[in-house]
Short mmCIF file of C-alpha atoms in Angstrom, two decimals:
data_model
loop_
_atom_site.label_atom_id
_atom_site.label_comp_id
_atom_site.label_asym_id
_atom_site.label_seq_id
_atom_site.Cartn_x
_atom_site.Cartn_y
_atom_site.Cartn_z
CA MET A 1 -27.08 -7.85 -1.25
CA LYS A 2 -26.35 -5.82 1.65
CA VAL A 3 -23.57 -3.58 0.07
CA LEU A 4 -21.04 -1.58 2.09
CA TRP A 5 -19.27 0.95 0.30
CA ILE A 6 -16.58 2.13 1.24
CA TYR A 7 -15.08 5.65 -0.85
CA ALA A 8 -12.13 7.46 -0.36
CA HIS A 9 -12.04 10.41 -2.62
CA PRO A 10 -11.34 14.12 -1.48
CA GLU A 11 -13.53 15.49 -4.10
CA GLN A 12 -17.67 14.68 -4.55
CA ARG A 13 -17.84 16.59 -8.02
CA SER A 14 -15.53 14.01 -9.16
CA LEU A 15 -15.23 11.06 -11.63
CA ASN A 16 -15.06 8.84 -8.30
CA ALA A 17 -18.26 10.37 -6.93
CA ALA A 18 -19.61 9.96 -9.96
CA LEU A 19 -19.00 6.46 -10.60
CA ARG A 20 -19.90 6.11 -6.68
CA ASP A 21 -23.72 7.58 -7.46
CA GLU A 22 -24.39 5.43 -10.53
CA GLY A 23 -22.96 2.64 -9.09
CA MET A 24 -24.98 2.90 -5.77
CA ARG A 25 -28.31 3.87 -7.57
CA ALA A 26 -27.88 1.06 -10.06
CA LEU A 27 -27.77 -1.67 -7.03
CA ALA A 28 -30.86 0.60 -5.12
CA GLU A 29 -32.84 0.00 -8.49
CA HIS A 30 -32.48 -3.75 -8.05
CA GLY A 31 -33.17 -3.85 -4.43
CA HIS A 32 -30.35 -4.28 -2.76
CA GLU A 33 -29.22 -2.33 0.40
CA VAL A 34 -26.46 0.51 0.61
CA ARG A 35 -24.81 1.58 3.29
CA LEU A 36 -21.71 4.36 2.11
CA SER A 37 -18.79 5.29 4.61
CA ASP A 38 -17.54 8.32 2.45
CA LEU A 39 -14.09 8.60 4.49
CA TYR A 40 -13.16 12.18 2.76
CA ALA A 41 -17.04 13.19 4.12
CA MET A 42 -16.50 11.83 7.67
CA GLY A 43 -13.52 13.14 8.56
CA TRP A 44 -12.12 9.66 9.00
CA ASP A 45 -8.76 9.51 11.02
CA PRO A 46 -6.62 6.93 9.51
CA VAL A 47 -3.57 7.02 12.27
CA VAL A 48 -3.57 3.80 14.50
CA ASP A 49 -3.22 5.65 18.08
CA ALA A 50 -3.33 4.53 21.76
CA GLY A 51 -6.63 6.58 21.81
CA ASP A 52 -8.68 3.96 19.40
CA PHE A 53 -8.16 1.29 22.13
CA GLY A 54 -8.62 3.35 25.74
CA HIS A 55 -4.96 2.33 26.30
CA ASP A 56 -2.99 4.35 28.89
CA ARG A 57 -0.18 6.18 27.17
CA GLY A 58 2.26 5.94 30.10
CA GLU A 59 2.39 2.25 29.11
CA ARG A 60 4.14 0.70 25.94
CA LEU A 61 1.74 0.38 23.01
CA VAL A 62 1.73 -2.97 21.72
CA VAL A 63 -0.80 -2.61 18.80
CA THR A 64 -1.75 -6.23 18.08
CA ARG A 65 -2.33 -6.43 22.26
CA ALA A 66 -4.21 -3.62 22.86
CA SER A 67 -6.26 -3.87 19.75
CA LYS A 68 -6.90 -7.24 20.57
CA HIS A 69 -8.15 -6.19 24.41
CA ALA A 70 -10.04 -3.14 23.39
CA TYR A 71 -12.03 -5.72 20.76
CA THR A 72 -12.53 -8.23 23.10
CA SER A 73 -13.65 -5.79 26.19
CA GLY A 74 -15.95 -3.52 24.10
CA GLY A 75 -13.48 -0.76 24.37
CA LEU A 76 -12.55 0.28 20.98
CA SER A 77 -13.17 3.82 20.13
CA ASP A 78 -16.51 4.88 19.08
CA ASP A 79 -15.64 5.32 15.37
CA ILE A 80 -13.79 2.33 14.63
CA ALA A 81 -17.03 0.11 16.30
CA ALA A 82 -19.48 1.53 13.88
CA GLU A 83 -17.49 0.26 11.15
CA HIS A 84 -17.47 -3.03 12.31
CA GLY A 85 -20.98 -3.01 13.17
CA LYS A 86 -21.55 -1.96 9.30
CA LEU A 87 -19.36 -4.84 8.14
CA ALA A 88 -21.39 -6.90 10.59
CA TRP A 89 -24.33 -5.73 9.02
CA ALA A 90 -22.96 -6.28 5.33
CA ASP A 91 -22.44 -9.66 2.67
CA THR A 92 -20.32 -7.63 0.20
CA VAL A 93 -18.05 -4.77 0.31
CA VAL A 94 -16.80 -2.69 -2.09
CA LEU A 95 -13.82 -0.30 -1.98
CA GLN A 96 -13.63 2.61 -4.02
CA PHE A 97 -10.76 4.93 -4.41
CA PRO A 98 -8.34 5.93 -7.02
CA MET A 99 -5.05 5.00 -7.56
CA TRP A 100 -1.88 6.90 -5.93
CA TRP A 101 1.66 5.73 -5.81
CA ALA A 102 0.41 1.85 -6.97
CA GLY A 103 -2.01 1.86 -4.00
CA MET A 104 -4.65 3.05 -1.66
CA PRO A 105 -4.76 6.61 -0.45
CA ALA A 106 -3.59 6.58 3.12
CA ILE A 107 -7.16 7.58 4.55
CA LEU A 108 -8.31 4.11 3.03
CA LYS A 109 -5.51 2.35 4.45
CA GLY A 110 -5.78 3.54 7.41
CA TRP A 111 -9.16 1.94 7.35
CA PHE A 112 -7.85 -1.02 7.12
CA ASP A 113 -5.27 -0.27 9.94
CA ARG A 114 -7.59 1.03 12.57
CA VAL A 115 -11.06 -1.16 11.48
CA PHE A 116 -9.10 -4.62 10.84
CA VAL A 117 -8.38 -5.08 14.75
CA LYS A 118 -6.12 -8.15 16.42
CA GLY A 119 -9.21 -11.26 17.05
CA PHE A 120 -11.34 -9.45 14.35
CA ALA A 121 -9.67 -9.87 11.44
CA TYR A 122 -6.37 -11.44 11.97
CA GLY A 123 -4.96 -13.71 15.14
CA VAL A 124 -8.31 -15.60 14.85
CA THR A 125 -7.68 -19.35 16.46
CA ASP A 126 -10.29 -21.89 15.58
CA PRO A 127 -10.17 -23.92 19.06
CA GLY A 128 -12.18 -27.17 17.61
CA ALA A 129 -9.04 -27.02 15.45
CA GLY A 130 -5.77 -27.00 18.03
CA GLY A 131 -6.28 -23.43 17.91
CA ARG A 132 -5.46 -23.44 14.66
CA THR A 133 -4.86 -19.90 13.01
CA LEU A 134 -7.93 -18.47 10.92
CA ARG A 135 -6.47 -16.95 7.62
CA TYR A 136 -6.53 -16.56 3.94
CA GLY A 137 -10.37 -17.76 3.22
CA GLU A 138 -11.42 -18.35 6.89
CA GLY A 139 -11.76 -15.83 9.52
CA VAL A 140 -14.39 -13.67 10.72
CA LEU A 141 -15.18 -12.43 7.78
CA ALA A 142 -15.71 -15.21 5.78
CA GLY A 143 -18.58 -15.54 3.42
CA LYS A 144 -18.41 -12.02 2.70
CA ARG A 145 -17.61 -10.83 -0.76
CA ALA A 146 -15.76 -7.53 -2.03
CA MET A 147 -14.65 -5.70 -4.73
CA VAL A 148 -12.43 -2.92 -6.03
CA VAL A 149 -13.21 -0.53 -8.00
CA VAL A 150 -10.09 1.63 -9.36
CA THR A 151 -9.41 4.69 -11.07
CA ILE A 152 -5.81 4.83 -12.55
CA GLY A 153 -4.38 7.57 -14.18
CA ALA A 154 -2.12 5.47 -16.52
CA ARG A 155 -3.11 3.86 -19.38
CA GLU A 156 -4.18 0.47 -19.50
CA ALA A 157 -1.10 -1.08 -21.62
CA ALA A 158 1.30 -0.26 -19.08
CA MET A 159 -0.61 -1.82 -15.91
CA GLY A 160 -0.99 -4.92 -17.89
CA PRO A 161 1.28 -8.65 -17.52
CA ARG A 162 4.99 -6.74 -18.79
CA GLY A 163 3.53 -3.17 -18.02
CA ILE A 164 6.24 -0.37 -17.08
CA ASN A 165 3.65 -0.28 -13.81
CA GLY A 166 3.00 -4.07 -12.98
CA GLU A 167 0.12 -5.98 -13.28
CA LEU A 168 -3.25 -4.61 -11.73
CA ASN A 169 -3.77 -8.02 -9.55
CA ALA A 170 -0.02 -7.59 -8.09
CA LEU A 171 -0.40 -4.07 -7.45
CA LEU A 172 -3.55 -4.87 -5.48
CA PHE A 173 -1.99 -8.40 -3.79
CA PRO A 174 -1.31 -6.21 -0.60
CA LEU A 175 -5.11 -5.39 -0.46
CA GLN A 176 -7.10 -7.90 -2.18
CA HIS A 177 -5.16 -11.53 -1.06
CA GLY A 178 -3.05 -10.01 2.16
CA THR A 179 -5.63 -8.26 3.81
CA LEU A 180 -9.35 -9.14 2.26
CA TRP A 181 -8.45 -12.75 1.74
CA TYR A 182 -6.52 -13.33 4.55
CA SER A 183 -9.16 -12.06 7.08
CA GLY A 184 -11.54 -14.57 5.20
CA MET A 185 -13.48 -12.24 2.51
CA SER A 186 -13.91 -13.33 -1.18
CA VAL A 187 -12.30 -11.06 -3.67
CA VAL A 188 -13.84 -10.91 -7.60
CA GLU A 189 -11.56 -9.43 -9.94
CA PRO A 190 -11.29 -5.56 -9.36
CA LEU A 191 -13.20 -2.90 -12.00
CA ALA A 192 -10.62 -0.72 -13.23
CA VAL A 193 -10.96 2.78 -15.02
CA TYR A 194 -7.93 3.44 -16.99
CA GLY A 195 -6.73 6.76 -18.11
CA ALA A 196 -9.11 8.75 -15.44
CA ASP A 197 -7.20 12.29 -15.69
CA ARG A 198 -8.69 12.52 -19.39
CA LEU A 199 -11.52 10.45 -19.43
CA GLY A 200 -14.38 11.63 -22.47
CA ASP A 201 -17.43 11.36 -22.43
CA ALA A 202 -18.09 7.92 -24.56
CA ASP A 203 -15.49 6.69 -21.75
CA TYR A 204 -17.31 7.73 -19.36
CA LYS A 205 -20.37 5.94 -20.33
CA ASP A 206 -18.91 2.66 -20.92
CA SER A 207 -17.21 3.02 -17.34
CA ALA A 208 -20.39 3.63 -15.99
CA ALA A 209 -22.31 1.07 -17.85
CA ARG A 210 -19.25 -1.54 -16.67
CA LEU A 211 -19.74 -0.71 -13.12
CA ARG A 212 -23.08 -0.98 -13.06
CA GLU A 213 -22.97 -5.11 -14.72
CA ARG A 214 -19.98 -6.05 -12.46
CA LEU A 215 -22.17 -4.34 -9.36
CA LEU A 216 -25.28 -6.83 -10.47
CA ALA A 217 -23.16 -9.49 -10.98
CA LEU A 218 -21.54 -9.56 -7.43
CA PRO A 219 -23.80 -12.10 -5.86
CA THR A 220 -22.68 -14.84 -8.89
CA SER A 221 -19.32 -13.68 -10.40
CA ASP A 222 -16.94 -16.38 -9.16
CA PRO A 223 -14.11 -14.84 -6.89
CA ILE A 224 -10.11 -14.94 -8.19
CA PRO A 225 -9.48 -18.28 -6.32
CA PHE A 226 -6.50 -17.72 -4.01
CA ARG A 227 -5.71 -20.64 -2.07
CA TYR A 228 -6.75 -21.67 1.19
CA GLN A 229 -4.02 -21.78 4.08
CA ASN A 230 -5.70 -24.39 5.88
CA ARG A 231 -6.77 -27.23 3.36
CA GLY A 232 -3.78 -28.82 2.34
CA ASP A 233 -1.55 -26.05 -0.44
CA TYR A 234 0.85 -24.88 2.10
CA ASP A 235 3.38 -26.85 4.44
CA ASP A 236 3.92 -26.05 7.95
CA ASP A 237 6.02 -23.25 7.24
CA HIS A 238 3.35 -21.58 5.08
CA VAL A 239 5.04 -22.04 2.08
CA LEU A 240 3.36 -23.65 -1.31
CA ARG A 241 3.79 -27.48 -1.67
CA SER A 242 6.28 -28.32 -4.32
CA GLU A 243 3.93 -29.99 -6.41
CA LEU A 244 1.63 -27.18 -7.02
CA ALA A 245 2.26 -24.78 -9.13
CA PRO A 246 6.10 -26.04 -10.06
CA GLY A 247 9.10 -24.71 -10.24
CA ARG A 248 7.41 -21.35 -10.40
CA THR A 249 7.40 -18.06 -7.85
CA GLY A 250 5.88 -14.49 -7.88
CA LEU A 251 2.79 -13.83 -6.22
CA ALA A 252 0.96 -15.38 -9.13
CA VAL A 253 1.46 -19.00 -7.64
CA HIS A 254 -1.26 -18.33 -4.55
CA ASP A 255 -3.74 -18.30 -7.34
CA ALA A 256 -5.12 -21.63 -8.13
CA ARG A 257 -5.36 -21.25 -11.45
CA THR A 258 -1.35 -20.85 -11.35
CA ALA A 259 -0.59 -24.25 -13.23
CA MET B 1 26.24 10.62 3.45
CA LYS B 2 23.16 13.23 4.48
CA VAL B 3 20.24 10.40 5.59
CA LEU B 4 16.56 11.83 5.68
CA TRP B 5 15.33 8.95 8.54
CA ILE B 6 11.74 8.48 7.86
CA TYR B 7 9.89 7.02 11.15
CA ALA B 8 6.40 5.52 11.10
CA HIS B 9 5.93 3.98 14.11
CA PRO B 10 3.42 4.72 17.07
CA GLU B 11 5.38 3.73 19.93
CA GLN B 12 8.88 5.11 21.23
CA ARG B 13 9.79 1.95 23.24
CA SER B 14 9.43 -0.35 20.24
CA LEU B 15 11.61 -2.51 18.78
CA ASN B 16 11.16 -0.23 15.79
CA ALA B 17 12.62 2.80 17.91
CA ALA B 18 15.36 0.78 19.32
CA LEU B 19 16.14 -0.36 15.90
CA ARG B 20 16.40 3.82 15.05
CA ASP B 21 18.36 4.83 17.56
CA GLU B 22 20.87 2.23 17.17
CA GLY B 23 20.66 2.50 13.42
CA MET B 24 20.78 6.44 13.69
CA ARG B 25 23.95 6.49 16.40
CA ALA B 26 26.33 4.15 14.06
CA LEU B 27 25.48 6.76 11.50
CA ALA B 28 26.55 9.59 13.54
CA GLU B 29 29.75 7.71 14.84
CA HIS B 30 30.97 7.39 11.24
CA GLY B 31 30.73 10.68 10.51
CA HIS B 32 27.37 11.24 8.85
CA GLU B 33 24.51 13.75 9.01
CA VAL B 34 20.81 12.51 9.83
CA ARG B 35 17.67 14.29 10.25
CA LEU B 36 14.52 12.18 11.39
CA SER B 37 11.28 12.67 10.40
CA ASP B 38 8.92 10.87 13.36
CA LEU B 39 5.72 10.84 11.92
CA TYR B 40 4.00 10.27 14.98
CA ALA B 41 6.21 12.63 16.93
CA MET B 42 5.14 15.26 14.21
CA GLY B 43 1.92 14.79 13.91
CA TRP B 44 2.03 14.22 10.64
CA ASP B 45 -1.59 14.76 8.52
CA PRO B 46 -1.85 12.19 6.05
CA VAL B 47 -4.45 12.96 4.36
CA VAL B 48 -4.53 15.09 0.87
CA ASP B 49 -7.33 17.94 1.11
CA ALA B 50 -7.43 20.82 -0.80
CA GLY B 51 -5.73 22.68 1.76
CA ASP B 52 -2.47 21.26 1.05
CA PHE B 53 -2.41 23.59 -2.22
CA GLY B 54 -3.93 26.90 -0.63
CA HIS B 55 -7.04 25.05 -3.11
CA ASP B 56 -10.10 27.16 -3.33
CA ARG B 57 -13.09 24.60 -1.55
CA GLY B 58 -15.92 26.40 -3.73
CA GLU B 59 -13.69 25.23 -7.10
CA ARG B 60 -13.38 21.47 -8.28
CA LEU B 61 -10.20 19.83 -6.69
CA VAL B 62 -7.88 17.83 -9.30
CA VAL B 63 -5.34 16.84 -7.03
CA THR B 64 -3.07 16.65 -10.01
CA ARG B 65 -3.35 20.07 -11.00
CA ALA B 66 -3.33 22.12 -7.65
CA SER B 67 -0.61 19.87 -6.07
CA LYS B 68 1.47 21.27 -9.56
CA HIS B 69 0.41 25.10 -9.18
CA ALA B 70 1.09 25.11 -5.65
CA TYR B 71 4.23 23.44 -6.36
CA THR B 72 5.35 25.65 -8.78
CA SER B 73 4.02 29.19 -7.32
CA GLY B 74 5.31 28.31 -3.69
CA GLY B 75 1.75 27.57 -1.93
CA LEU B 76 2.15 24.31 -0.60
CA SER B 77 0.99 24.35 3.03
CA ASP B 78 4.25 24.10 5.20
CA ASP B 79 4.30 20.78 6.32
CA ILE B 80 4.80 19.80 2.88
CA ALA B 81 7.44 22.39 1.73
CA ALA B 82 9.76 21.54 4.94
CA GLU B 83 9.63 17.63 3.99
CA HIS B 84 10.82 18.94 0.46
CA GLY B 85 13.52 20.83 2.19
CA LYS B 86 14.57 17.80 3.55
CA LEU B 87 14.97 15.83 0.82
CA ALA B 88 16.21 18.73 -0.95
CA TRP B 89 19.53 18.56 1.27
CA ALA B 90 19.81 14.45 1.99
CA ASP B 91 21.61 12.57 -0.96
CA THR B 92 19.80 8.89 0.98
CA VAL B 93 16.66 8.29 2.40
CA VAL B 94 15.63 5.56 4.95
CA LEU B 95 12.14 4.23 5.17
CA GLN B 96 11.46 2.73 8.31
CA PHE B 97 7.99 0.89 9.01
CA PRO B 98 6.46 -1.98 10.91
CA MET B 99 4.28 -4.06 7.84
CA TRP B 100 0.66 -3.76 8.69
CA TRP B 101 -1.89 -5.18 5.78
CA ALA B 102 1.27 -5.57 3.45
CA GLY B 103 2.21 -2.44 3.41
CA MET B 104 3.18 0.78 4.72
CA PRO B 105 0.87 2.08 7.79
CA ALA B 106 -1.35 4.83 6.98
CA ILE B 107 0.72 7.64 7.80
CA LEU B 108 3.60 6.70 5.87
CA LYS B 109 1.75 6.29 3.09
CA GLY B 110 0.44 10.00 3.54
CA TRP B 111 3.65 11.24 3.47
CA PHE B 112 4.34 10.05 0.15
CA ASP B 113 0.67 10.98 -1.03
CA ARG B 114 0.77 14.80 0.22
CA VAL B 115 4.73 15.31 -0.22
CA PHE B 116 5.49 13.73 -3.96
CA VAL B 117 3.42 16.15 -5.72
CA LYS B 118 2.86 16.55 -9.53
CA GLY B 119 6.39 18.80 -10.76
CA PHE B 120 8.17 17.38 -7.62
CA ALA B 121 7.85 13.50 -7.89
CA TYR B 122 5.87 13.14 -11.19
CA GLY B 123 4.43 14.55 -14.23
CA VAL B 124 8.38 15.97 -14.71
CA THR B 125 9.28 16.62 -18.22
CA ASP B 126 12.45 16.94 -19.95
CA PRO B 127 11.93 20.17 -22.41
CA GLY B 128 15.08 18.89 -23.78
CA ALA B 129 13.93 15.70 -25.36
CA GLY B 130 10.43 17.18 -27.11
CA GLY B 131 8.43 16.86 -23.26
CA ARG B 132 9.08 13.41 -22.92
CA THR B 133 7.91 12.10 -19.15
CA LEU B 134 10.88 11.68 -16.89
CA ARG B 135 9.83 8.86 -14.38
CA TYR B 136 11.25 5.18 -13.44
CA GLY B 137 14.88 5.87 -12.51
CA GLU B 138 14.78 9.21 -13.99
CA GLY B 139 13.24 12.78 -12.33
CA VAL B 140 14.09 15.14 -9.89
CA LEU B 141 15.12 12.96 -7.07
CA ALA B 142 17.18 10.88 -9.11
CA GLY B 143 20.92 10.56 -7.74
CA LYS B 144 19.20 9.77 -4.48
CA ARG B 145 19.65 6.59 -2.30
CA ALA B 146 16.61 4.84 -0.55
CA MET B 147 16.17 1.92 2.19
CA VAL B 148 13.50 0.45 3.21
CA VAL B 149 13.87 -0.64 7.12
CA VAL B 150 10.93 -3.11 7.91
CA THR B 151 9.73 -5.13 10.81
CA ILE B 152 7.18 -8.03 10.31
CA GLY B 153 4.85 -10.15 12.53
CA ALA B 154 5.09 -12.94 10.19
CA ARG B 155 8.12 -15.71 10.03
CA GLU B 156 11.14 -15.41 6.83
CA ALA B 157 9.50 -18.27 4.76
CA ALA B 158 6.04 -17.44 4.85
CA MET B 159 7.36 -13.90 3.34
CA GLY B 160 9.92 -16.18 0.56
CA PRO B 161 9.05 -16.88 -3.29
CA ARG B 162 6.74 -19.09 -2.47
CA GLY B 163 5.26 -18.16 0.75
CA ILE B 164 1.56 -17.60 1.66
CA ASN B 165 2.04 -13.66 2.29
CA GLY B 166 4.00 -12.80 -0.89
CA GLU B 167 7.84 -12.40 -1.54
CA LEU B 168 8.95 -9.53 0.44
CA ASN B 169 9.99 -7.33 -2.94
CA ALA B 170 6.80 -8.02 -4.62
CA LEU B 171 4.32 -6.61 -1.90
CA LEU B 172 7.48 -3.85 -1.37
CA PHE B 173 6.58 -3.43 -5.06
CA PRO B 174 4.21 -0.38 -5.05
CA LEU B 175 6.71 1.37 -2.55
CA GLN B 176 10.16 0.45 -4.01
CA HIS B 177 9.35 0.53 -8.01
CA GLY B 178 6.40 2.44 -8.23
CA THR B 179 7.04 5.38 -5.71
CA LEU B 180 10.72 5.48 -4.92
CA TRP B 181 12.49 4.53 -8.71
CA TYR B 182 9.33 6.43 -10.43
CA SER B 183 10.15 9.59 -8.63
CA GLY B 184 13.85 8.98 -9.79
CA MET B 185 15.57 7.53 -6.76
CA SER B 186 17.92 4.21 -6.60
CA VAL B 187 16.32 1.79 -4.18
CA VAL B 188 19.14 -1.05 -2.15
CA GLU B 189 17.81 -4.24 -1.12
CA PRO B 190 15.64 -3.62 2.00
CA LEU B 191 16.53 -4.59 5.63
CA ALA B 192 13.52 -7.14 7.11
CA VAL B 193 13.35 -8.23 10.38
CA TYR B 194 10.90 -10.97 10.88
CA GLY B 195 9.02 -12.86 13.44
CA ALA B 196 9.09 -8.69 15.23
CA ASP B 197 6.20 -9.80 17.48
CA ARG B 198 8.47 -12.32 19.39
CA LEU B 199 12.08 -11.50 18.65
CA GLY B 200 14.25 -12.59 21.46
CA ASP B 201 17.38 -10.61 22.97
CA ALA B 202 20.00 -12.68 20.55
CA ASP B 203 17.63 -11.88 17.52
CA TYR B 204 17.44 -8.49 18.35
CA LYS B 205 21.06 -7.60 18.60
CA ASP B 206 21.46 -9.43 15.56
CA SER B 207 19.18 -7.47 13.81
CA ALA B 208 20.69 -4.34 15.51
CA ALA B 209 24.26 -5.45 13.63
CA ARG B 210 22.71 -5.86 10.02
CA LEU B 211 21.32 -2.78 10.49
CA ARG B 212 24.38 -1.33 11.20
CA GLU B 213 26.32 -2.94 8.49
CA ARG B 214 23.60 -2.55 5.67
CA LEU B 215 23.33 1.52 6.69
CA LEU B 216 27.03 1.70 7.01
CA ALA B 217 27.22 -0.03 3.36
CA LEU B 218 24.87 2.44 1.71
CA PRO B 219 26.64 4.64 -0.41
CA THR B 220 28.20 1.55 -2.00
CA SER B 221 25.61 -1.27 -2.19
CA ASP B 222 24.48 -2.20 -5.57
CA PRO B 223 20.89 -0.88 -5.80
CA ILE B 224 18.13 -2.98 -7.06
CA PRO B 225 18.28 -2.79 -11.24
CA PHE B 226 14.93 -1.90 -11.91
CA ARG B 227 14.26 -1.08 -15.33
CA TYR B 228 14.88 2.63 -17.02
CA GLN B 229 11.64 3.76 -18.61
CA ASN B 230 13.29 6.05 -21.18
CA ARG B 231 16.86 3.78 -22.22
CA GLY B 232 15.02 1.03 -24.46
CA ASP B 233 13.72 -1.71 -22.42
CA TYR B 234 10.05 -0.39 -22.70
CA ASP B 235 8.27 0.18 -25.92
CA ASP B 236 5.71 3.44 -26.39
CA ASP B 237 3.22 1.74 -24.67
CA HIS B 238 5.77 1.18 -21.97
CA VAL B 239 5.15 -2.30 -22.42
CA LEU B 240 8.60 -4.43 -21.93
CA ARG B 241 9.58 -5.26 -24.97
CA SER B 242 9.82 -9.15 -25.95
CA GLU B 243 13.17 -10.05 -26.44
CA LEU B 244 13.55 -8.91 -22.66
CA ALA B 245 12.47 -11.26 -19.99
CA PRO B 246 10.90 -13.62 -22.84
CA GLY B 247 7.48 -15.46 -22.38
CA ARG B 248 7.62 -13.76 -18.89
CA THR B 249 4.71 -11.74 -16.60
CA GLY B 250 4.86 -10.43 -13.25
CA LEU B 251 6.31 -7.84 -11.30
CA ALA B 252 10.02 -9.55 -11.32
CA VAL B 253 10.05 -8.13 -15.51
CA HIS B 254 10.65 -5.00 -14.33
CA ASP B 255 14.35 -6.19 -12.56
CA ALA B 256 16.77 -6.25 -15.22
CA ARG B 257 18.50 -9.53 -13.60
CA THR B 258 15.29 -11.36 -14.84
CA ALA B 259 16.22 -13.46 -17.86
#
């Protein structure tokens, strides 16, 4: 594999950093190549701004339009272009972060806000199919795999199907389905480390072993079977056809395992 | 009302800015007080860092511990303390943003990451109840109301109960339930403006009228009836009791309207 590992934690002496080092070492030991985007260490700027696109501040900024223009004309800022280079190189992306307020830290959310520009991660059309938009399973990033590695303060039960925090895959839906799958990437099940604020030695060793195992299995792990937009499951308004998951609502209907 | 309006859009000549101005004007005309946190205009820093807490960079940063220490000892950075002051003043909070990658722009996510510190928005215990943690309906921010105002590129059908993007309230669950309700605030239904990239004049007028109406009705609007953690609906593991929404899973079980 060629793995781009995106890491979003402010502290190099943390549980997250230890897991990152374990995981990257295991990949290297098995002959895989790894490149790291350590967002805090890079001083990554997460705020979308006219400067990202070389956009004239005297003119109204429309992010979709300005980002597509900058992308197609080679005018994106250097830090964004560098991440595009890493993504072009990678066949696999690991996204590692502590869950803060039921989602990604801002520095990682803003990696997507800035790097996933129009023409690259959305607004991609297929001239061969009447200009149909390529999204949800198709697009520039199709063929790549992604896995979330997340540490969570709560205990596992509170993140289960009826746990008060909401089930993990539902909380990750905006990232796993709305962002990664949207842009074409396949997403395998996330690896979660629960009770992260009070992890004992044995729990740490268990988590590190699970991480190594999941990473090495990545090339052959079945991805979450999210439904494709353009293969017949949705109608022209992008609503799931009534014969699929009949009578059901909620995020799970977009997973083809939901009957 | 005393309304804190938190605005997260990079452009002052945008649909979002026009709606913000309409909404703030309607509130003022009806005698309500409004304060604005315009995050882009303020140059808000969304990245949690040791400097937020006056934390010694030579020592390992544990965000929970460092933030609580800084909060209780008056050592939070000035920009965070200023937002706490506004929240203390407000009885109502409006959160306005364009939906980017199925969630908030990073600058707004990082408003919560930095402002919602331990001891203030989480990790609040009730000495009167055996040190029970006050969250989900209880806490420092209980008694305040919040409303999301969001512009969305997609059409409404694609954000409905079976729409491919996921239903709006499920996408907003990390914010509305996992953040606002978690910290004690009541949350009314969001106001969404769909098809925001190609809104005609009539659609704009309709959206502005809906916004004015919803804002002025805020004090008497029924909030989303999320379940309280500490009023008997959940067991000791914070799992919903089996007799409530029996046999069901998914985020909707945490809304008391789900039978």
